[in-house]
PDB file of C-alpha atoms in Angstrom:
ATOM      1  CA  MET A1078       0.000   0.000   0.000  1.00  0.00           C
ATOM      2  CA  GLY A1079       1.184   3.480  -0.755  1.00  0.00           C
ATOM      3  CA  GLU A1080       0.893   6.368   1.660  1.00  0.00           C
ATOM      4  CA  THR A1081      -0.110   9.849   0.550  1.00  0.00           C
ATOM      5  CA  LEU A1082       0.718  13.069   2.346  1.00  0.00           C
ATOM      6  CA  HIS A1083      -0.139  16.571   1.211  1.00  0.00           C
ATOM      7  CA  HIS A1084       2.306  18.482   3.365  1.00  0.00           C
ATOM      8  CA  PRO A1085       1.151  21.933   4.539  1.00  0.00           C
ATOM      9  CA  HIS A1086       4.517  23.632   4.778  1.00  0.00           C
ATOM     10  CA  GLY A1087       5.700  25.748   1.880  1.00  0.00           C
ATOM     11  CA  HIS A1088       2.239  26.312   0.418  1.00  0.00           C
ATOM     12  CA  ARG A1089       1.311  29.671  -1.032  1.00  0.00           C
ATOM     13  CA  HIS A1090      -2.379  30.207  -0.335  1.00  0.00           C
ATOM     14  CA  GLY A1091      -3.344  32.516  -3.138  1.00  0.00           C
ATOM     15  CA  PRO A1092      -1.724  35.334  -5.072  1.00  0.00           C
ATOM     16  CA  ALA A1093      -0.794  38.665  -3.569  1.00  0.00           C
ATOM     17  CA  SER A1094      -3.618  41.179  -3.442  1.00  0.00           C
ATOM     18  CA  HIS A1095      -3.593  43.940  -6.057  1.00  0.00           C
ATOM     19  CA  ASP A1096      -6.932  45.413  -4.959  1.00  0.00           C
ATOM     20  CA  ARG A1097      -5.678  48.984  -4.682  1.00  0.00           C
ATOM     21  CA  ALA A1098      -3.943  48.791  -8.045  1.00  0.00           C
ATOM     22  CA  PHE A1099      -7.106  47.464  -9.692  1.00  0.00           C
ATOM     23  CA  ALA A1100      -9.374  50.057  -8.061  1.00  0.00           C
ATOM     24  CA  PHE A1101      -7.070  52.948  -8.955  1.00  0.00           C
ATOM     25  CA  GLY A1102      -6.485  51.688 -12.489  1.00  0.00           C
ATOM     26  CA  ILE A1103     -10.188  51.185 -13.208  1.00  0.00           C
ATOM     27  CA  LEU A1104     -11.220  54.619 -11.931  1.00  0.00           C
ATOM     28  CA  LEU A1105      -8.355  56.407 -13.678  1.00  0.00           C
ATOM     29  CA  ASN A1106      -8.884  54.696 -17.021  1.00  0.00           C
ATOM     30  CA  ALA A1107     -12.686  54.964 -16.953  1.00  0.00           C
ATOM     31  CA  GLY A1108     -12.389  58.729 -16.513  1.00  0.00           C
ATOM     32  CA  PHE A1109      -9.816  58.982 -19.258  1.00  0.00           C
ATOM     33  CA  VAL A1110     -12.011  57.002 -21.688  1.00  0.00           C
ATOM     34  CA  LEU A1111     -14.683  59.682 -21.448  1.00  0.00           C
ATOM     35  CA  VAL A1112     -12.177  62.496 -21.993  1.00  0.00           C
ATOM     36  CA  GLU A1113     -10.422  60.772 -24.880  1.00  0.00           C
ATOM     37  CA  ALA A1114     -13.635  59.784 -26.670  1.00  0.00           C
ATOM     38  CA  TRP A1115     -14.936  63.356 -26.467  1.00  0.00           C
ATOM     39  CA  PHE A1116     -11.759  64.919 -27.878  1.00  0.00           C
ATOM     40  CA  GLY A1117     -11.390  62.175 -30.472  1.00  0.00           C
ATOM     41  CA  TRP A1118     -14.894  62.934 -31.755  1.00  0.00           C
ATOM     42  CA  GLN A1119     -14.221  66.681 -31.735  1.00  0.00           C
ATOM     43  CA  SER A1120     -10.883  66.351 -33.552  1.00  0.00           C
ATOM     44  CA  GLN A1121     -12.037  63.666 -36.041  1.00  0.00           C
ATOM     45  CA  SER A1122      -9.052  61.482 -35.096  1.00  0.00           C
ATOM     46  CA  LEU A1123      -9.462  57.755 -35.764  1.00  0.00           C
ATOM     47  CA  ALA A1124      -6.376  56.964 -33.718  1.00  0.00           C
ATOM     48  CA  LEU A1125      -7.769  58.846 -30.727  1.00  0.00           C
ATOM     49  CA  LEU A1126     -11.236  57.270 -31.004  1.00  0.00           C
ATOM     50  CA  ALA A1127      -9.710  53.827 -31.489  1.00  0.00           C
ATOM     51  CA  ASP A1128      -7.497  54.356 -28.454  1.00  0.00           C
ATOM     52  CA  ALA A1129     -10.573  55.373 -26.419  1.00  0.00           C
ATOM     53  CA  ALA A1130     -12.358  52.190 -27.495  1.00  0.00           C
ATOM     54  CA  HIS A1131      -9.295  50.169 -26.600  1.00  0.00           C
ATOM     55  CA  ASN A1132      -9.122  51.929 -23.235  1.00  0.00           C
ATOM     56  CA  LEU A1133     -12.735  50.933 -22.622  1.00  0.00           C
ATOM     57  CA  SER A1134     -11.863  47.313 -23.337  1.00  0.00           C
ATOM     58  CA  ASP A1135      -9.014  47.670 -20.863  1.00  0.00           C
ATOM     59  CA  VAL A1136     -11.359  48.938 -18.168  1.00  0.00           C
ATOM     60  CA  LEU A1137     -13.494  45.839 -18.712  1.00  0.00           C
ATOM     61  CA  ALA A1138     -10.361  43.690 -18.712  1.00  0.00           C
ATOM     62  CA  LEU A1139      -9.234  45.182 -15.386  1.00  0.00           C
ATOM     63  CA  VAL A1140     -12.663  44.485 -13.892  1.00  0.00           C
ATOM     64  CA  LEU A1141     -12.436  40.910 -15.158  1.00  0.00           C
ATOM     65  CA  ALA A1142      -8.912  40.396 -13.808  1.00  0.00           C
ATOM     66  CA  TRP A1143      -9.855  41.915 -10.442  1.00  0.00           C
ATOM     67  CA  THR A1144     -12.909  39.677 -10.190  1.00  0.00           C
ATOM     68  CA  ALA A1145     -10.805  36.614 -10.974  1.00  0.00           C
ATOM     69  CA  ALA A1146      -8.180  37.616  -8.400  1.00  0.00           C
ATOM     70  CA  ALA A1147     -10.896  38.016  -5.760  1.00  0.00           C
ATOM     71  CA  LEU A1148     -12.431  34.645  -6.647  1.00  0.00           C
ATOM     72  CA  GLY A1149      -8.999  33.051  -6.390  1.00  0.00           C
ATOM     73  CA  ARG A1150      -8.835  34.048  -2.728  1.00  0.00           C
ATOM     74  CA  LEU A1151     -12.073  32.267  -1.806  1.00  0.00           C
ATOM     75  CA  ALA A1152     -11.546  29.362   0.555  1.00  0.00           C
ATOM     76  CA  PRO A1153     -11.990  25.808  -0.776  1.00  0.00           C
ATOM     77  CA  ASP A1154     -15.212  24.032   0.153  1.00  0.00           C
ATOM     78  CA  ALA A1155     -16.861  20.651  -0.295  1.00  0.00           C
ATOM     79  CA  ARG A1156     -17.883  21.510  -3.862  1.00  0.00           C
ATOM     80  CA  TYR A1157     -14.741  23.347  -5.027  1.00  0.00           C
ATOM     81  CA  THR A1158     -11.932  21.595  -3.202  1.00  0.00           C
ATOM     82  CA  TYR A1159      -9.258  23.834  -4.750  1.00  0.00           C
ATOM     83  CA  GLY A1160     -11.392  26.948  -4.376  1.00  0.00           C
ATOM     84  CA  TRP A1161     -11.765  29.252  -7.385  1.00  0.00           C
ATOM     85  CA  ARG A1162      -8.067  29.603  -8.163  1.00  0.00           C
ATOM     86  CA  ARG A1163      -8.443  28.630 -11.814  1.00  0.00           C
ATOM     87  CA  ALA A1164     -10.631  31.697 -12.394  1.00  0.00           C
ATOM     88  CA  SER A1165      -7.408  33.667 -12.816  1.00  0.00           C
ATOM     89  CA  ILE A1166      -6.398  31.462 -15.766  1.00  0.00           C
ATOM     90  CA  LEU A1167      -9.818  31.948 -17.366  1.00  0.00           C
ATOM     91  CA  ALA A1168      -9.474  35.710 -16.875  1.00  0.00           C
ATOM     92  CA  ALA A1169      -6.080  35.696 -18.571  1.00  0.00           C
ATOM     93  CA  LEU A1170      -7.582  33.824 -21.539  1.00  0.00           C
ATOM     94  CA  LEU A1171     -10.564  36.184 -21.801  1.00  0.00           C
ATOM     95  CA  ASN A1172      -8.304  39.225 -21.499  1.00  0.00           C
ATOM     96  CA  ALA A1173      -6.194  37.956 -24.362  1.00  0.00           C
ATOM     97  CA  LEU A1174      -9.292  37.379 -26.500  1.00  0.00           C
ATOM     98  CA  ILE A1175     -10.656  40.854 -25.677  1.00  0.00           C
ATOM     99  CA  LEU A1176      -7.370  42.498 -26.566  1.00  0.00           C
ATOM    100  CA  LEU A1177      -7.026  40.547 -29.807  1.00  0.00           C
ATOM    101  CA  ALA A1178     -10.601  41.462 -30.801  1.00  0.00           C
ATOM    102  CA  ALA A1179      -9.999  45.132 -30.013  1.00  0.00           C
ATOM    103  CA  MET A1180      -6.806  45.183 -32.056  1.00  0.00           C
ATOM    104  CA  GLY A1181      -8.511  43.378 -34.925  1.00  0.00           C
ATOM    105  CA  ALA A1182     -11.246  46.029 -35.012  1.00  0.00           C
ATOM    106  CA  LEU A1183      -8.649  48.798 -34.868  1.00  0.00           C
ATOM    107  CA  ALA A1184      -6.627  47.256 -37.695  1.00  0.00           C
ATOM    108  CA  TRP A1185      -9.730  46.862 -39.884  1.00  0.00           C
ATOM    109  CA  GLU A1186     -10.785  50.473 -39.402  1.00  0.00           C
ATOM    110  CA  ALA A1187      -7.228  51.686 -39.996  1.00  0.00           C
ATOM    111  CA  VAL A1188      -7.003  49.823 -43.324  1.00  0.00           C
ATOM    112  CA  GLN A1189     -10.256  51.419 -44.447  1.00  0.00           C
ATOM    113  CA  ARG A1190      -9.072  54.877 -43.414  1.00  0.00           C
ATOM    114  CA  LEU A1191      -5.804  54.469 -45.321  1.00  0.00           C
ATOM    115  CA  GLY A1192      -7.773  54.696 -48.546  1.00  0.00           C
ATOM    116  CA  GLU A1193      -9.576  57.847 -47.439  1.00  0.00           C
ATOM    117  CA  PRO A1194      -7.395  59.888 -45.057  1.00  0.00           C
ATOM    118  CA  GLN A1195      -9.213  62.579 -43.106  1.00  0.00           C
ATOM    119  CA  PRO A1196      -7.865  65.816 -41.601  1.00  0.00           C
ATOM    120  CA  VAL A1197      -7.419  65.877 -37.820  1.00  0.00           C
ATOM    121  CA  GLU A1198      -6.881  68.546 -35.180  1.00  0.00           C
ATOM    122  CA  ALA A1199      -3.333  67.476 -34.468  1.00  0.00           C
ATOM    123  CA  THR A1200      -2.721  69.745 -31.462  1.00  0.00           C
ATOM    124  CA  THR A1201      -5.713  68.333 -29.584  1.00  0.00           C
ATOM    125  CA  VAL A1202      -4.767  64.798 -30.561  1.00  0.00           C
ATOM    126  CA  ILE A1203      -1.197  65.234 -29.291  1.00  0.00           C
ATOM    127  CA  ALA A1204      -2.305  66.722 -25.959  1.00  0.00           C
ATOM    128  CA  VAL A1205      -4.895  64.031 -25.203  1.00  0.00           C
ATOM    129  CA  ALA A1206      -2.657  61.167 -26.338  1.00  0.00           C
ATOM    130  CA  ALA A1207       0.201  62.506 -24.195  1.00  0.00           C
ATOM    131  CA  ALA A1208      -2.127  62.387 -21.205  1.00  0.00           C
ATOM    132  CA  GLY A1209      -2.949  58.828 -22.222  1.00  0.00           C
ATOM    133  CA  ILE A1210       0.718  57.855 -22.043  1.00  0.00           C
ATOM    134  CA  LEU A1211       0.822  59.117 -18.456  1.00  0.00           C
ATOM    135  CA  VAL A1212      -2.451  57.430 -17.426  1.00  0.00           C
ATOM    136  CA  ASN A1213      -1.702  54.075 -19.034  1.00  0.00           C
ATOM    137  CA  GLY A1214       1.970  54.071 -18.098  1.00  0.00           C
ATOM    138  CA  LEU A1215       1.148  54.760 -14.451  1.00  0.00           C
ATOM    139  CA  THR A1216      -1.485  52.008 -14.395  1.00  0.00           C
ATOM    140  CA  ALA A1217       0.905  49.531 -16.056  1.00  0.00           C
ATOM    141  CA  ALA A1218       3.566  50.328 -13.451  1.00  0.00           C
ATOM    142  CA  LEU A1219       1.151  49.249 -10.701  1.00  0.00           C
ATOM    143  CA  PHE A1220       1.091  45.730 -12.160  1.00  0.00           C
ATOM    144  CA  LEU A1221       4.740  45.467 -13.225  1.00  0.00           C
ATOM    145  CA  ARG A1222       6.009  43.407 -10.299  1.00  0.00           C
ATOM    146  CA  GLY A1223       3.028  41.040 -10.220  1.00  0.00           C
ATOM    147  CA  SER A1224       3.211  40.480 -13.993  1.00  0.00           C
ATOM    148  CA  ARG A1225       6.431  38.517 -13.605  1.00  0.00           C
ATOM    149  CA  HIS A1226       4.821  35.695 -11.637  1.00  0.00           C
ATOM    150  CA  ASP A1227       1.071  35.844 -12.333  1.00  0.00           C
ATOM    151  CA  LEU A1228      -0.432  35.387 -15.800  1.00  0.00           C
ATOM    152  CA  ASN A1229      -3.663  37.120 -14.783  1.00  0.00           C
ATOM    153  CA  ILE A1230      -1.756  40.210 -13.619  1.00  0.00           C
ATOM    154  CA  ARG A1231       0.385  39.990 -16.759  1.00  0.00           C
ATOM    155  CA  GLY A1232      -2.783  40.235 -18.839  1.00  0.00           C
ATOM    156  CA  ALA A1233      -3.716  43.471 -17.055  1.00  0.00           C
ATOM    157  CA  PHE A1234      -0.152  44.743 -17.459  1.00  0.00           C
ATOM    158  CA  LEU A1235      -0.133  43.991 -21.189  1.00  0.00           C
ATOM    159  CA  HIS A1236      -3.417  45.827 -21.675  1.00  0.00           C
ATOM    160  CA  MET A1237      -2.060  48.943 -19.975  1.00  0.00           C
ATOM    161  CA  THR A1238       1.312  48.754 -21.712  1.00  0.00           C
ATOM    162  CA  GLY A1239      -0.441  48.293 -25.035  1.00  0.00           C
ATOM    163  CA  ASP A1240      -2.525  51.376 -24.421  1.00  0.00           C
ATOM    164  CA  ALA A1241       0.553  53.398 -23.535  1.00  0.00           C
ATOM    165  CA  LEU A1242       2.170  52.308 -26.827  1.00  0.00           C
ATOM    166  CA  VAL A1243      -0.940  53.228 -28.796  1.00  0.00           C
ATOM    167  CA  SER A1244      -0.975  56.660 -27.170  1.00  0.00           C
ATOM    168  CA  LEU A1245       2.716  57.099 -27.944  1.00  0.00           C
ATOM    169  CA  GLY A1246       2.048  56.244 -31.567  1.00  0.00           C
ATOM    170  CA  VAL A1247      -0.804  58.740 -31.687  1.00  0.00           C
ATOM    171  CA  VAL A1248       1.509  61.475 -30.373  1.00  0.00           C
ATOM    172  CA  ALA A1249       4.114  60.602 -32.989  1.00  0.00           C
ATOM    173  CA  ALA A1250       1.491  60.635 -35.751  1.00  0.00           C
ATOM    174  CA  GLY A1251       0.191  64.011 -34.572  1.00  0.00           C
ATOM    175  CA  VAL A1252       3.647  65.571 -34.531  1.00  0.00           C
ATOM    176  CA  LEU A1253       4.449  64.275 -38.012  1.00  0.00           C
ATOM    177  CA  TYR A1254       1.058  65.458 -39.258  1.00  0.00           C
ATOM    178  CA  LEU A1255       1.791  68.979 -38.049  1.00  0.00           C
ATOM    179  CA  TRP A1256       5.210  68.863 -39.681  1.00  0.00           C
ATOM    180  CA  ARG A1257       4.450  67.162 -43.005  1.00  0.00           C
ATOM    181  CA  GLY A1258       0.646  67.226 -43.313  1.00  0.00           C
ATOM    182  CA  TRP A1259       0.485  63.507 -44.102  1.00  0.00           C
ATOM    183  CA  GLY A1260      -3.125  62.450 -43.541  1.00  0.00           C
ATOM    184  CA  TRP A1261      -2.321  58.754 -43.914  1.00  0.00           C
ATOM    185  CA  LEU A1262      -0.092  58.775 -40.814  1.00  0.00           C
ATOM    186  CA  ASP A1263      -2.963  58.534 -38.327  1.00  0.00           C
ATOM    187  CA  PRO A1264      -4.391  55.226 -39.641  1.00  0.00           C
ATOM    188  CA  ALA A1265      -0.934  53.906 -40.572  1.00  0.00           C
ATOM    189  CA  VAL A1266       0.386  54.312 -37.033  1.00  0.00           C
ATOM    190  CA  SER A1267      -2.816  52.765 -35.654  1.00  0.00           C
ATOM    191  CA  LEU A1268      -2.369  49.735 -37.904  1.00  0.00           C
ATOM    192  CA  ALA A1269       1.301  49.287 -36.989  1.00  0.00           C
ATOM    193  CA  ILE A1270       0.624  49.412 -33.262  1.00  0.00           C
ATOM    194  CA  ALA A1271      -2.360  47.065 -33.580  1.00  0.00           C
ATOM    195  CA  LEU A1272      -0.141  44.484 -35.284  1.00  0.00           C
ATOM    196  CA  LEU A1273       2.549  44.882 -32.589  1.00  0.00           C
ATOM    197  CA  ILE A1274       0.097  44.406 -29.728  1.00  0.00           C
ATOM    198  CA  PHE A1275      -1.538  41.477 -31.559  1.00  0.00           C
ATOM    199  CA  TYR A1276       1.863  39.774 -31.745  1.00  0.00           C
ATOM    200  CA  VAL A1277       2.600  40.298 -28.045  1.00  0.00           C
ATOM    201  CA  THR A1278      -0.888  39.243 -26.936  1.00  0.00           C
ATOM    202  CA  TRP A1279      -0.721  36.012 -28.906  1.00  0.00           C
ATOM    203  CA  GLY A1280       1.790  34.739 -26.354  1.00  0.00           C
ATOM    204  CA  LEU A1281      -0.619  35.469 -23.508  1.00  0.00           C
ATOM    205  CA  LEU A1282      -3.356  33.549 -25.335  1.00  0.00           C
ATOM    206  CA  ARG A1283      -1.109  30.534 -25.896  1.00  0.00           C
ATOM    207  CA  GLN A1284       0.070  30.489 -22.279  1.00  0.00           C
ATOM    208  CA  SER A1285      -3.420  30.710 -20.806  1.00  0.00           C
ATOM    209  CA  LEU A1286      -4.700  27.933 -23.082  1.00  0.00           C
ATOM    210  CA  HIS A1287      -1.689  25.827 -22.124  1.00  0.00           C
ATOM    211  CA  LEU A1288      -2.457  26.222 -18.412  1.00  0.00           C
ATOM    212  CA  LEU A1289      -6.165  25.506 -18.908  1.00  0.00           C
ATOM    213  CA  LEU A1290      -5.185  22.195 -20.486  1.00  0.00           C
ATOM    214  CA  ASP A1291      -3.090  21.399 -17.379  1.00  0.00           C
ATOM    215  CA  GLY A1292       0.160  21.894 -19.244  1.00  0.00           C
ATOM    216  CA  VAL A1293       3.410  22.154 -17.297  1.00  0.00           C
ATOM    217  CA  PRO A1294       3.828  25.860 -16.421  1.00  0.00           C
ATOM    218  CA  THR A1295       6.225  27.817 -18.627  1.00  0.00           C
ATOM    219  CA  GLY A1296       9.786  27.880 -17.329  1.00  0.00           C
ATOM    220  CA  LEU A1297       9.464  24.584 -15.468  1.00  0.00           C
ATOM    221  CA  GLN A1298      11.069  21.443 -16.918  1.00  0.00           C
ATOM    222  CA  LEU A1299       9.441  18.135 -15.955  1.00  0.00           C
ATOM    223  CA  ALA A1300      12.756  16.277 -16.366  1.00  0.00           C
ATOM    224  CA  GLU A1301      14.396  18.570 -13.803  1.00  0.00           C
ATOM    225  CA  VAL A1302      11.578  17.997 -11.313  1.00  0.00           C
ATOM    226  CA  ARG A1303      11.926  14.225 -11.789  1.00  0.00           C
ATOM    227  CA  ALA A1304      15.692  14.437 -11.281  1.00  0.00           C
ATOM    228  CA  CYS A1305      15.164  16.424  -8.086  1.00  0.00           C
ATOM    229  CA  LEU A1306      12.824  13.767  -6.701  1.00  0.00           C
ATOM    230  CA  LEU A1307      15.145  10.909  -7.727  1.00  0.00           C
ATOM    231  CA  ALA A1308      18.024  12.655  -5.956  1.00  0.00           C
ATOM    232  CA  GLN A1309      16.244  12.438  -2.602  1.00  0.00           C
ATOM    233  CA  PRO A1310      17.691   9.841  -0.181  1.00  0.00           C
ATOM    234  CA  GLY A1311      16.147   6.393  -0.594  1.00  0.00           C
ATOM    235  CA  VAL A1312      14.140   7.162  -3.763  1.00  0.00           C
ATOM    236  CA  ALA A1313      14.657   4.402  -6.329  1.00  0.00           C
ATOM    237  CA  GLU A1314      11.994   5.385  -8.857  1.00  0.00           C
ATOM    238  CA  VAL A1315       9.526   8.153  -9.673  1.00  0.00           C
ATOM    239  CA  HIS A1316       6.339   7.553 -11.649  1.00  0.00           C
ATOM    240  CA  ASP A1317       2.903   9.121 -12.182  1.00  0.00           C
ATOM    241  CA  LEU A1318       4.540  12.532 -11.982  1.00  0.00           C
ATOM    242  CA  HIS A1319       2.164  15.383 -12.805  1.00  0.00           C
ATOM    243  CA  VAL A1320       2.767  19.128 -12.576  1.00  0.00           C
ATOM    244  CA  TRP A1321       0.077  21.687 -13.406  1.00  0.00           C
ATOM    245  CA  ALA A1322      -1.102  25.199 -12.593  1.00  0.00           C
ATOM    246  CA  MET A1323      -3.768  25.599  -9.925  1.00  0.00           C
ATOM    247  CA  SER A1324      -3.944  29.290 -10.789  1.00  0.00           C
ATOM    248  CA  THR A1325      -1.835  31.837 -12.656  1.00  0.00           C
ATOM    249  CA  SER A1326       0.507  32.042  -9.660  1.00  0.00           C
ATOM    250  CA  GLU A1327       0.360  28.612  -7.986  1.00  0.00           C
ATOM    251  CA  THR A1328       1.776  25.269  -9.122  1.00  0.00           C
ATOM    252  CA  ALA A1329       0.812  21.802  -7.905  1.00  0.00           C
ATOM    253  CA  LEU A1330       2.494  18.406  -8.146  1.00  0.00           C
ATOM    254  CA  THR A1331       1.551  14.793  -7.557  1.00  0.00           C
ATOM    255  CA  ALA A1332       3.988  11.883  -7.760  1.00  0.00           C
ATOM    256  CA  HIS A1333       4.525   8.281  -6.680  1.00  0.00           C
ATOM    257  CA  LEU A1334       7.939   7.702  -5.100  1.00  0.00           C
ATOM    258  CA  VAL A1335       9.318   4.173  -4.789  1.00  0.00           C
ATOM    259  CA  LEU A1336      11.399   3.679  -1.616  1.00  0.00           C
ATOM    260  CA  PRO A1337      12.374  -0.019  -1.263  1.00  0.00           C
ATOM    261  CA  ASP A1338      13.576   0.519   2.319  1.00  0.00           C
ATOM    262  CA  GLY A1339      10.134   1.564   3.518  1.00  0.00           C
ATOM    263  CA  HIS A1340       8.555   4.736   4.832  1.00  0.00           C
ATOM    264  CA  PRO A1341      11.198   7.478   5.314  1.00  0.00           C
ATOM    265  CA  GLY A1342       9.420   9.441   8.065  1.00  0.00           C
ATOM    266  CA  ASP A1343       7.780  12.849   8.193  1.00  0.00           C
ATOM    267  CA  ASP A1344      11.077  14.722   7.907  1.00  0.00           C
ATOM    268  CA  PHE A1345      11.400  13.367   4.370  1.00  0.00           C
ATOM    269  CA  TYR A1346       8.166  15.054   3.304  1.00  0.00           C
ATOM    270  CA  ALA A1347       9.180  18.356   4.824  1.00  0.00           C
ATOM    271  CA  ARG A1348      12.566  18.265   3.092  1.00  0.00           C
ATOM    272  CA  VAL A1349      11.150  17.334  -0.337  1.00  0.00           C
ATOM    273  CA  ASN A1350       8.393  19.948  -0.143  1.00  0.00           C
ATOM    274  CA  ALA A1351      10.886  22.637   0.816  1.00  0.00           C
ATOM    275  CA  GLU A1352      13.168  21.656  -2.066  1.00  0.00           C
ATOM    276  CA  LEU A1353      10.339  21.662  -4.617  1.00  0.00           C
ATOM    277  CA  HIS A1354       9.214  25.091  -3.421  1.00  0.00           C
ATOM    278  CA  ARG A1355      12.729  26.539  -3.398  1.00  0.00           C
ATOM    279  CA  ARG A1356      13.808  25.261  -6.809  1.00  0.00           C
ATOM    280  CA  PHE A1357      10.579  25.242  -8.793  1.00  0.00           C
ATOM    281  CA  GLY A1358       8.049  27.369  -6.920  1.00  0.00           C
ATOM    282  CA  ILE A1359       5.809  24.333  -6.400  1.00  0.00           C
ATOM    283  CA  GLY A1360       3.723  25.065  -3.314  1.00  0.00           C
ATOM    284  CA  HIS A1361       1.220  22.182  -3.405  1.00  0.00           C
ATOM    285  CA  ALA A1362       2.956  18.790  -3.559  1.00  0.00           C
ATOM    286  CA  THR A1363       1.199  15.470  -2.935  1.00  0.00           C
ATOM    287  CA  LEU A1364       3.574  12.507  -2.657  1.00  0.00           C
ATOM    288  CA  GLN A1365       2.664   8.835  -2.462  1.00  0.00           C
ATOM    289  CA  ILE A1366       5.276   6.498  -1.045  1.00  0.00           C
ATOM    290  CA  GLU A1367       5.504   2.944  -2.383  1.00  0.00           C
ATOM    291  CA  GLY A1368       7.702   0.202  -1.029  1.00  0.00           C
ATOM    292  CA  GLY A1369       7.571  -2.173  -4.012  1.00  0.00           C
ATOM    293  CA  ASP A1370       9.002  -1.961  -7.502  1.00  0.00           C
ATOM    294  CA  GLY A1371       6.507   0.756  -8.578  1.00  0.00           C
ATOM    295  CA  GLY A1372       5.143  -1.315 -11.415  1.00  0.00           C
ATOM    296  CA  ALA A1373       1.467  -0.457 -10.819  1.00  0.00           C
ATOM    297  CA  ALA A1374       1.249   2.912 -12.545  1.00  0.00           C
ATOM    298  CA  CYS A1375      -1.853   5.078 -12.561  1.00  0.00           C
ATOM    299  CA  HIS A1376      -4.128   4.053 -15.439  1.00  0.00           C
ATOM    300  CA  LEU A1377      -4.988   7.742 -16.106  1.00  0.00           C
ATOM    301  CA  ALA A1378      -1.384   8.848 -16.481  1.00  0.00           C
ATOM    302  CA  GLY A1379       0.111   9.726 -19.837  1.00  0.00           C
ATOM    303  CA  HIS A1380       3.526   8.600 -20.957  1.00  0.00           C
ATOM    304  CA  ALA A1381       5.175  11.927 -20.094  1.00  0.00           C
ATOM    305  CA  GLY A1382       4.370  11.507 -16.407  1.00  0.00           C
ATOM    306  CA  GLN A1383       5.576   7.886 -16.123  1.00  0.00           C
TER     307      GLN A1383
END
């Protein structure tokens, strides 16, 4: 018989709270959307109107990411034994889809405008877009640290960074329009930035889909995890090894460890859990100890986890 222990030490019970960042970012960007849309309509600037629409999608994306982060902190219960942690992965996926849709609409409108350039009030466009750089850049900075370790927060960060880039492009287009009078610059810059953000966001979409399918989190090599477990004293074999994301910031592991000399004691679990957390950031490890040859593998396991 094997023995299973889900050791409590080293667990990370939910991502860090970004409530203040979300609240500030939503209020700041919602106010700016109204200002930018008004001046975009007054100045007849497609780039400014498109940026306002994109900003609106970002406000919705921030609300979505905040909701997912809050759900992820709910305690597990008898129905949801892991809680709602995976909501953050769903939010990252939806944020990527929203951003891709927004950029697709912007690119389509820009292509149409290229054929029929329209005059714009460049001074107004430059002033409002410059304010947009400040608003979006400040909001992005609030999520910079969290974006390195949490895919949900990275989605919010990419939205804000994308908006800052769009605003920067609008400023550049306005300056060049004043200098050269090129009417095609406004839609051309919008199209170029839309393609850039589309390229960057595609990675977020792929990562979130990968995690939803219980793929091994990016940056973590299954072979290295196996080698770490095999290196533990007394471990002769590792099988049924599975590593997946519980949320956009938490990683879980299950594995069967074959120890021919018998049960190693509770200190073994503590040491292995600490090592997995230190080297790989795995905070939820469930280990089953087997004293035989380990031949009875889990019938649900794929070849990669054997």
